[in-house]
Coordinates of C-alpha atoms and ligand atoms in Angstrom, one line a residue:
M553 CA -23.2 -10.1 -23.3
I554 CA -24.0 -13.8 -24.4
E555 CA -26.7 -13.3 -26.9
M556 CA -31.1 -13.4 -26.2
D557 CA -33.4 -13.4 -28.3
V558 CA -35.7 -10.4 -27.4
A559 CA -39.0 -12.4 -26.9
A560 CA -36.7 -14.4 -24.1
V561 CA -35.3 -11.5 -23.0
A562 CA -38.9 -10.3 -22.4
A563 CA -39.4 -14.0 -20.7
A564 CA -36.6 -13.3 -18.0
V565 CA -37.7 -10.2 -17.5
G566 CA -41.8 -11.0 -17.2
G567 CA -42.4 -8.3 -19.9
T568 CA -44.5 -8.2 -22.1
L569 CA -43.6 -7.1 -25.6
V570 CA -45.2 -4.4 -27.1
D571 CA -45.1 -2.4 -30.9
C572 CA -41.9 -5.0 -31.7
P573 CA -41.9 -6.4 -35.1
D574 CA -39.7 -8.5 -34.2
R575 CA -38.7 -10.8 -31.7
A576 CA -36.9 -12.9 -32.8
A577 CA -33.8 -9.7 -32.6
A578 CA -30.9 -10.8 -31.3
V579 CA -29.6 -8.8 -28.3
T580 CA -25.7 -8.3 -28.0
G581 CA -25.1 -6.0 -25.3
A582 CA -26.6 -3.1 -22.5
V583 CA -27.2 -0.3 -21.5
A584 CA -28.9 2.2 -19.3
D585 CA -27.5 6.2 -21.3
S586 CA -28.7 6.0 -24.4
R587 CA -26.0 7.9 -25.3
L588 CA -23.7 4.7 -24.8
A589 CA -26.3 3.1 -26.6
A590 CA -25.0 0.9 -29.1
A591 CA -26.2 -1.7 -31.8
G592 CA -27.5 -4.7 -30.3
D593 CA -28.1 -2.6 -27.7
L594 CA -31.0 -3.6 -25.4
Y595 CA -31.6 0.2 -23.5
V596 CA -32.5 0.0 -20.2
A597 CA -34.7 3.7 -19.4
I598 CA -34.9 5.1 -15.3
A599 CA -37.0 6.9 -14.3
G600 CA -34.6 9.5 -12.4
E601 CA -35.1 12.5 -10.5
R602 CA -34.0 15.3 -12.9
V603 CA -34.5 13.1 -16.6
D604 CA -36.9 10.0 -17.9
G605 CA -34.9 7.5 -19.3
H606 CA -38.3 6.4 -21.0
D607 CA -37.7 10.0 -23.2
F608 CA -34.5 8.8 -24.7
A609 CA -35.7 5.9 -25.9
A610 CA -35.8 6.8 -29.7
A611 CA -32.4 8.1 -29.4
A612 CA -31.6 5.2 -28.1
L613 CA -32.9 3.1 -31.6
A614 CA -31.5 5.4 -33.4
S615 CA -28.0 4.2 -32.6
G616 CA -28.5 0.8 -32.6
A617 CA -30.6 0.0 -29.8
V618 CA -33.2 -3.4 -30.0
V619 CA -35.5 -2.4 -28.1
T620 CA -35.8 -0.8 -24.7
L621 CA -36.7 -2.3 -21.2
G622 CA -39.3 0.1 -19.1
S623 CA -42.7 0.7 -17.4
R624 CA -44.6 2.2 -20.6
P625 CA -44.7 2.0 -24.3
T626 CA -41.3 4.1 -25.9
G627 CA -43.4 4.5 -29.7
G628 CA -40.6 1.5 -30.6
P629 CA -39.6 -1.5 -29.3
T630 CA -41.1 -2.0 -25.5
I631 CA -40.7 -4.8 -23.2
V632 CA -43.1 -2.9 -20.2
V633 CA -42.4 -4.8 -16.8
A634 CA -45.9 -3.7 -14.2
D635 CA -42.8 -2.9 -11.9
D636 CA -39.3 -0.8 -12.0
P637 CA -37.3 -1.3 -14.9
V638 CA -34.4 -1.6 -12.8
D639 CA -35.4 -4.6 -11.1
A640 CA -35.9 -6.7 -14.0
L641 CA -32.6 -6.0 -15.4
G642 CA -31.5 -7.8 -12.0
R643 CA -33.6 -10.3 -12.4
L644 CA -32.5 -10.3 -16.2
A645 CA -29.1 -10.3 -14.3
S646 CA -29.6 -13.2 -12.1
H647 CA -31.0 -14.8 -15.5
V648 CA -27.7 -15.2 -17.6
L649 CA -25.7 -16.3 -14.2
G650 CA -27.4 -18.9 -14.2
T651 CA -27.1 -20.2 -17.0
L652 CA -23.0 -20.0 -16.5
P653 CA -22.5 -21.8 -14.1
D654 CA -18.3 -21.9 -13.8
A655 CA -18.8 -18.6 -13.2
R656 CA -17.5 -17.6 -9.9
V657 CA -18.7 -14.4 -8.5
V658 CA -16.7 -12.2 -6.3
A659 CA -18.0 -9.3 -4.4
I660 CA -16.1 -5.7 -3.0
T661 CA -17.6 -3.4 -0.3
G662 CA -15.8 -1.6 2.2
S663 CA -16.2 1.8 2.7
S664 CA -12.9 3.2 0.8
G665 CA -11.2 0.8 -1.5
K666 CA -13.9 -1.0 -2.7
T667 CA -13.2 0.3 -7.1
T668 CA -10.0 -0.1 -6.5
T669 CA -10.3 -3.1 -5.3
K670 CA -11.7 -4.9 -7.9
D671 CA -9.7 -3.4 -9.9
L672 CA -6.4 -5.3 -8.3
V673 CA -8.1 -8.7 -7.7
A674 CA -9.3 -8.8 -11.6
T675 CA -5.6 -8.0 -12.6
L676 CA -5.1 -10.9 -10.4
L677 CA -8.0 -13.2 -11.1
E678 CA -6.5 -12.8 -14.7
G679 CA -4.3 -14.6 -14.0
I680 CA -6.5 -18.1 -13.2
G681 CA -9.5 -17.1 -16.1
P682 CA -11.8 -14.3 -18.4
T683 CA -12.5 -12.0 -16.3
V684 CA -15.0 -9.7 -16.2
A685 CA -14.7 -6.1 -13.7
P686 CA -15.3 -3.0 -16.0
A687 CA -12.9 -0.1 -14.7
G688 CA -15.3 3.1 -12.9
S689 CA -17.8 2.2 -9.3
F690 CA -20.3 -0.1 -11.1
N691 CA -21.9 -0.6 -7.3
T692 CA -26.0 0.0 -7.4
E693 CA -29.0 -1.2 -8.9
V694 CA -27.8 -0.4 -12.5
G695 CA -24.0 -0.2 -12.4
L696 CA -23.9 -4.7 -10.7
P697 CA -26.5 -6.2 -13.6
L698 CA -25.2 -4.0 -16.5
T699 CA -21.4 -5.6 -15.0
I700 CA -23.2 -8.8 -14.6
L701 CA -25.1 -8.6 -18.5
R702 CA -20.9 -8.2 -19.5
A703 CA -20.1 -11.9 -19.3
T704 CA -19.9 -14.5 -21.6
E705 CA -19.6 -18.5 -21.6
E706 CA -15.9 -18.1 -21.4
T707 CA -16.3 -15.9 -17.9
R708 CA -14.9 -17.2 -15.1
F709 CA -14.4 -15.2 -13.0
L710 CA -17.8 -11.4 -12.1
V711 CA -15.4 -9.1 -9.4
L712 CA -18.4 -7.4 -8.5
E713 CA -18.3 -3.6 -6.4
M714 CA -21.2 -3.1 -3.8
G715 CA -21.6 -0.3 -2.5
A716 CA -24.0 0.5 0.8
R717 CA -26.5 2.8 0.9
G718 CA -28.8 1.4 2.8
I719 CA -29.5 -1.7 5.2
G720 CA -30.6 -4.1 3.7
H721 CA -29.1 -2.7 0.0
V722 CA -25.9 -4.7 -0.2
A723 CA -28.3 -7.4 0.3
E724 CA -30.6 -6.7 -2.4
L725 CA -27.7 -6.7 -4.6
C726 CA -26.6 -10.5 -3.6
A727 CA -29.7 -11.5 -4.3
I728 CA -29.3 -10.6 -8.3
A729 CA -25.5 -11.4 -7.3
P730 CA -25.3 -14.2 -4.6
P731 CA -21.5 -14.6 -3.5
D732 CA -19.0 -17.1 -3.9
V733 CA -16.1 -15.2 -2.8
S734 CA -17.4 -11.4 -0.5
V735 CA -14.4 -9.8 1.0
A736 CA -15.5 -6.8 3.1
L737 CA -12.3 -3.8 3.2
N738 CA -12.8 -1.4 6.1
V739 CA -16.0 0.6 7.8
G740 CA -15.1 4.3 7.9
S741 CA -17.0 7.9 8.2
A742 CA -18.3 7.5 4.3
H743 CA -22.3 7.5 4.5
L744 CA -22.3 8.6 7.9
G745 CA -24.8 11.3 7.9
E746 CA -26.5 8.7 5.8
F747 CA -26.7 6.7 8.0
G748 CA -25.9 7.5 11.9
G749 CA -23.7 5.2 12.3
R750 CA -20.7 2.9 12.0
E751 CA -22.5 0.4 13.8
A752 CA -25.6 0.4 11.5
I753 CA -22.9 0.8 8.4
G754 CA -21.3 -2.4 9.0
R755 CA -24.2 -3.7 9.5
A756 CA -25.5 -2.7 6.3
K757 CA -22.0 -3.9 5.2
G758 CA -22.1 -7.5 6.8
E759 CA -24.6 -8.1 4.5
I760 CA -22.4 -9.3 2.0
I761 CA -21.3 -11.6 4.0
E762 CA -24.3 -13.1 5.6
A763 CA -25.2 -13.9 1.1
L764 CA -22.5 -16.0 0.8
K765 CA -23.1 -19.6 -0.8
P766 CA -21.5 -22.3 2.2
D767 CA -19.1 -23.2 0.0
G768 CA -18.1 -20.0 -0.6
L769 CA -15.0 -17.8 1.9
A770 CA -15.7 -14.8 3.2
V771 CA -12.4 -12.5 3.3
L772 CA -11.9 -10.3 6.0
N773 CA -9.7 -7.5 7.3
A774 CA -8.3 -8.9 10.3
D775 CA -7.1 -4.5 10.8
D776 CA -11.3 -3.4 10.8
P777 CA -12.1 -4.2 14.5
I778 CA -16.1 -4.4 13.3
V779 CA -15.2 -6.2 9.4
A780 CA -13.6 -8.7 11.4
G781 CA -16.4 -9.1 14.3
M782 CA -18.6 -10.0 10.0
A783 CA -17.1 -13.9 10.6
A784 CA -20.3 -14.9 13.7
R785 CA -21.9 -13.6 10.0
S786 CA -20.9 -16.4 8.7
A787 CA -21.8 -19.3 7.2
A788 CA -18.7 -19.9 4.6
P789 CA -15.0 -20.5 6.2
V790 CA -13.0 -16.5 6.6
V791 CA -10.0 -15.8 5.6
T792 CA -8.2 -12.8 7.2
F793 CA -6.1 -10.2 5.6
G794 CA -4.1 -7.2 7.3
A795 CA -0.9 -5.8 8.1
G796 CA -1.8 -6.5 12.3
P797 CA -0.5 -10.8 13.6
A798 CA -3.9 -12.0 13.7
A799 CA -4.6 -11.6 10.2
D800 CA -3.6 -15.0 7.3
V801 CA -2.7 -13.1 4.7
R802 CA -0.6 -10.8 5.5
A803 CA 1.5 -7.7 5.1
V804 CA 4.9 -8.2 6.5
G805 CA 8.3 -5.5 7.2
L806 CA 6.3 -3.0 5.2
T807 CA 8.2 -0.2 3.8
L808 CA 7.0 2.8 1.5
D809 CA 9.8 4.2 -0.7
G810 CA 10.5 8.3 -2.5
A811 CA 7.2 7.3 -4.5
A812 CA 4.8 6.1 -2.1
R813 CA 5.4 2.9 -3.3
A814 CA 4.9 0.3 -1.0
S815 CA 7.4 -3.1 -0.4
F816 CA 6.3 -6.0 1.8
T817 CA 6.4 -9.7 2.2
L818 CA 3.1 -11.5 1.5
H819 CA 2.4 -13.5 4.6
T820 CA 0.5 -16.8 3.5
S821 CA -0.4 -20.3 5.3
A822 CA 1.1 -21.1 1.3
G823 CA 4.7 -19.4 1.9
D824 CA 6.1 -16.8 2.0
A825 CA 6.7 -13.7 -1.0
D826 CA 8.4 -10.0 -2.0
V827 CA 6.2 -7.0 -3.0
H828 CA 7.2 -3.8 -5.1
L829 CA 3.6 -2.7 -5.9
G830 CA 3.7 0.1 -8.6
M831 CA 1.1 2.2 -7.2
V832 CA 0.8 4.8 -4.6
G833 CA -0.4 4.7 -1.1
E834 CA 0.2 2.5 2.7
H835 CA -2.8 1.2 2.0
M836 CA -3.0 -0.8 -1.4
A837 CA -0.7 -2.9 0.7
S838 CA -3.3 -3.5 3.0
N839 CA -6.0 -3.9 -1.0
G840 CA -3.0 -5.9 -2.8
C841 CA -3.3 -8.8 0.7
A842 CA -7.7 -8.7 -0.1
A843 CA -7.2 -9.4 -3.4
A844 CA -4.5 -12.4 -3.2
A845 CA -6.2 -13.7 -0.2
V846 CA -8.5 -14.8 -3.3
A847 CA -6.8 -15.2 -5.5
L848 CA -5.2 -17.8 -3.4
H849 CA -8.3 -18.7 -2.6
F850 CA -8.7 -20.1 -6.3
G851 CA -5.5 -21.9 -5.7
M852 CA -3.4 -19.0 -7.1
T853 CA 0.5 -19.2 -5.5
P854 CA 1.8 -16.5 -2.9
A855 CA 4.4 -15.3 -5.6
R856 CA 2.9 -15.3 -8.4
A857 CA -0.8 -12.9 -6.8
A858 CA 3.0 -11.0 -5.6
E859 CA 4.5 -10.8 -9.2
L860 CA 0.7 -9.5 -10.8
L861 CA 0.9 -6.8 -7.1
G862 CA 3.6 -5.2 -7.8
A863 CA 3.3 -5.3 -11.8
A864 CA -1.0 -3.2 -11.8
Q865 CA -1.6 -0.4 -12.7
P866 CA -4.4 1.8 -11.6
R867 CA -7.4 1.1 -14.5
S868 CA -10.0 3.5 -13.3
R869 CA -8.9 6.8 -12.9
W870 CA -8.7 9.8 -10.6
R871 CA -7.5 7.5 -7.7
M872 CA -4.1 8.4 -6.6
E873 CA -3.2 9.1 -10.5
V874 CA 0.1 10.4 -10.3
T875 CA 2.1 12.1 -13.2
T876 CA 4.5 14.3 -14.1
T877 CA 4.4 17.5 -15.9
P878 CA 6.7 18.4 -18.4
G879 CA 8.2 21.2 -15.7
G880 CA 9.0 18.6 -13.4
V881 CA 5.5 19.3 -11.2
T882 CA 4.4 15.6 -9.7
V883 CA 0.9 15.7 -9.7
V884 CA -1.0 13.3 -7.3
N885 CA -5.1 13.4 -8.5
D886 CA -7.4 11.3 -5.6
S887 CA -10.2 13.7 -6.9
Y888 CA -12.9 10.6 -7.5
N889 CA -14.0 11.3 -4.4
A890 CA -12.7 11.6 -0.4
N891 CA -13.6 10.0 3.1
P892 CA -12.2 10.9 5.6
E893 CA -10.0 7.4 5.9
S894 CA -9.5 7.9 2.8
M895 CA -8.1 12.1 3.5
R896 CA -5.7 10.2 6.4
A897 CA -4.3 7.8 3.8
A898 CA -4.2 9.7 0.8
L899 CA -2.6 12.6 3.4
R900 CA 0.5 10.1 4.5
S901 CA 1.5 8.6 0.9
L902 CA 1.4 13.0 0.3
A903 CA 4.9 13.5 3.0
A904 CA 6.1 9.6 2.4
M905 CA 6.2 11.8 -1.5
S906 CA 8.3 14.7 -0.2
S907 CA 11.8 13.7 -1.2
H908 CA 11.0 15.2 -3.9
G909 CA 10.0 18.6 -3.3
H910 CA 7.6 20.8 -1.6
T911 CA 4.6 19.0 -0.6
I912 CA 1.2 21.0 -1.0
A913 CA -2.2 19.1 -0.4
V914 CA -5.6 21.0 -2.1
L915 CA -8.8 19.6 -0.2
G916 CA -11.6 20.3 -0.7
E917 CA -14.6 19.4 1.1
M918 CA -16.0 15.3 2.6
R919 CA -19.0 15.5 1.5
E920 CA -22.2 13.3 3.6
L921 CA -20.5 13.2 7.6
G922 CA -23.1 14.3 9.0
D923 CA -22.6 16.0 12.4
D924 CA -19.4 14.3 12.5
S925 CA -18.8 17.3 9.3
I926 CA -17.3 20.0 11.3
A927 CA -15.0 17.8 13.4
E928 CA -13.3 15.4 10.6
H929 CA -12.7 18.4 8.6
D930 CA -11.2 20.0 11.2
A931 CA -9.1 16.3 12.0
V932 CA -8.0 16.5 8.2
G933 CA -6.3 20.0 8.6
R934 CA -4.4 18.8 11.9
L935 CA -3.1 15.5 10.5
A936 CA -1.6 17.7 7.8
V937 CA 0.1 19.2 10.1
R938 CA 1.4 16.9 11.3
L939 CA 2.3 15.4 8.3
D940 CA 4.2 18.6 8.1
I941 CA 2.6 18.9 4.9
A942 CA 4.7 22.5 3.2
K943 CA 1.3 23.7 1.7
T944 CA -2.0 22.8 2.8
I945 CA -4.9 24.2 0.4
A946 CA -8.2 24.3 1.7
V947 CA -10.9 25.1 -1.1
G948 CA -14.3 25.8 -0.9
Q949 CA -17.0 26.8 2.1
G950 CA -17.3 23.6 2.9
A951 CA -13.5 22.8 2.9
R952 CA -13.2 26.0 5.4
A953 CA -12.8 23.5 9.5
L954 CA -9.3 22.2 7.6
Y955 CA -8.4 24.9 7.0
L956 CA -9.2 26.4 10.5
G957 CA -7.8 22.9 12.2
A958 CA -4.6 23.3 10.3
A959 CA -4.1 27.0 11.8
Q960 CA -4.7 25.6 14.5
E961 CA -2.6 23.1 14.5
G962 CA 0.0 24.2 13.9
S963 CA 1.2 25.8 10.6
W964 CA 2.4 29.4 10.5
N965 CA 2.7 32.0 7.5
D966 CA 0.4 30.6 4.2
E967 CA 1.3 26.6 5.5
A968 CA -2.4 26.7 5.7
V969 CA -5.0 28.4 3.4
F970 CA -8.6 29.4 2.1
V971 CA -10.0 29.6 -1.1
P972 CA -13.2 30.1 -2.1
D973 CA -13.6 27.8 -4.9
V974 CA -11.4 26.0 -7.4
D975 CA -11.0 29.0 -10.0
A976 CA -8.9 30.9 -6.7
A977 CA -7.3 27.3 -6.1
I978 CA -6.2 27.3 -9.5
E979 CA -3.9 30.9 -9.9
L980 CA -3.0 30.6 -6.6
L981 CA -1.3 27.2 -7.5
R982 CA 0.6 29.1 -10.8
G983 CA 2.1 31.8 -9.2
L984 CA 3.0 28.4 -6.7
V985 CA 4.0 25.6 -7.8
Q986 CA 7.7 24.7 -8.7
P987 CA 9.8 21.9 -10.9
G988 CA 9.8 18.9 -8.1
D989 CA 6.8 19.8 -6.1
V990 CA 4.2 17.0 -5.6
V991 CA 0.6 17.9 -5.6
L992 CA -2.8 16.1 -4.3
V993 CA -5.7 17.5 -4.9
K994 CA -8.3 15.7 -3.4
A995 CA -12.2 16.1 -2.0
S996 CA -15.6 14.7 -2.7
R997 CA -16.4 14.1 -6.0
S998 CA -18.8 16.9 -6.4
I999 CA -17.2 19.7 -5.9
G1000 CA -15.9 19.3 -9.0
L1001 CA -11.2 19.6 -8.2
E1002 CA -10.4 17.0 -11.2
A1003 CA -10.4 21.0 -13.1
V1004 CA -7.3 22.6 -10.5
A1005 CA -5.9 18.2 -11.2
D1006 CA -6.5 19.5 -15.6
A1007 CA -5.3 22.9 -15.0
L1008 CA -1.8 22.0 -14.0
L1009 CA -2.0 18.8 -16.0
E1010 CA -2.0 21.1 -18.4
G1011 CA -0.3 24.7 -17.8
P1012 CA 2.4 26.6 -18.2
T1013 CA 3.7 25.2 -15.3
Ligands
ATP1848 N1 -8.5 0.5 1.8 C1 -8.1 1.8 2.2 N2 -8.7 2.8 3.2 C2 -8.7 4.0 2.5 N3 -8.5 5.1 1.7 C3 -8.4 4.1 0.2 C4 -8.4 2.4 0.2 N4 -7.9 1.5 -0.8 C5 -8.6 3.5 -1.3 N5 -8.3 4.3 -1.1 C6 -8.7 4.8 -1.1 O1 -9.6 5.5 -1.0 C7 -10.5 6.8 -2.6 C8 -11.6 5.9 -2.7 O2 -11.4 4.9 -4.0 P1 -12.4 4.3 -4.8 O3 -12.8 4.5 -5.8 O4 -10.7 2.6 -4.5 O5 -13.0 3.5 -3.2 P2 -14.7 3.4 -4.0 O6 -14.8 2.5 -2.6 O7 -14.9 2.5 -5.5 O8 -15.3 4.7 -3.4 P3 -17.2 4.7 -4.2 O9 -17.7 4.4 -3.1 O10 -17.0 6.7 -4.5 O11 -17.1 3.5 -4.9 C9 -9.5 7.2 -3.0 O12 -8.8 7.7 -3.1 C10 -7.9 5.2 -2.4 O13 -6.9 6.4 -2.8
MG1849 MG1 -16.2 2.4 -6.1

């Protein structure tokens, strides 16, 4: 973070300093979790549903934080704001960004692949200049400003993930950090339940395009009709990416190897280059083209982009994280989250890995699908059968429709099974997996299916 004294932070957020004898104390970082507080930090007290961050101000200070940003005094040095400290944090991030005229903001949204693509974009842009893009999601009104505050005077690029929870949400994030480049990846059915339809999701995600500076760039997925249609909402030039012939930056001649890693020719208006991705999944080709489109805009050659894409490794955990146990079992831990699109992408990747041995899909519920939940689970179960996955294990009541879909699609013997919970899944797998098998583990985050991957990696297999 760019160092500011406490008084300057208070001024930037329009707050009042209370119980603060040292107005010149230096703030060198910011956290919203008291357990992460360290020397020099600003601690942002957020009133959540279960806990109130103000109660942990003393703990943050004991860990070295110099001041709390809150909506009321906390006993120690506090910048008190009249509104929500989260909004104040946004104002601080905006202020700091305003002091960095050379930093370019790349904003990324989509239903699936924001974090993965953010990491890829960062991998490429680091080849041009200092880049801020912390591992993990950080895509909310808290995570996004905290990311911005990591910038220093040297920062050339800020790569920001933006999640859309409703209409107006992305616009608010863009108001904190107006994008120079906006990337829209896809409009899937993630959070369909909350939004009530794909068109509404498209409207919300397209706010990232409307917020572009006129001399910026919209990077749109040509393979996704709703995203491609966002071109009409852009005052800035548009570059498209994808696999289809309409895309400006496209993956041509895509093949997958036995580890489900994509190879393709990166076709661009600046020339072509061969890409051999080290990361797993066909969908990585699309994410890679999006990242290349961003890097090309900032002057990278296609050959250099191809080289850096090939060397890219996962930075954020539990997204198609591939590990082989000493016993020769390959575990694909994709348990960070799940929606129908990322489920299908993961299953296709698993199917491509069948040359190793048996393919086993351990799948849990995809949450937040609203009325489509049963139909979407049913469809995933059917896809597993059509892809010839050797064994599909549906975990938990929320995934029962997935099991039934597989059963009705014609799985036979014990090809598809239902188990009630994570422990039962682990027990079943312990007696089942053989050297050479490939096990995919995937569900919505709150299902806790990563315990299955952990058990496989730690256990006797
Ligand atoms: N282009 C894509 N299409 C479909 N699935 C994808 C794509 N890119 C990544 N995925 C898969 O989607 C899942 C989530 O990836 P990632 O964490 O990058 O997405 P996200 O959009 O950041 O999610 P969140 O909304 O939880 O932050 C992973 O299983 C990943 O393998
Ligand atoms: Mg994410």
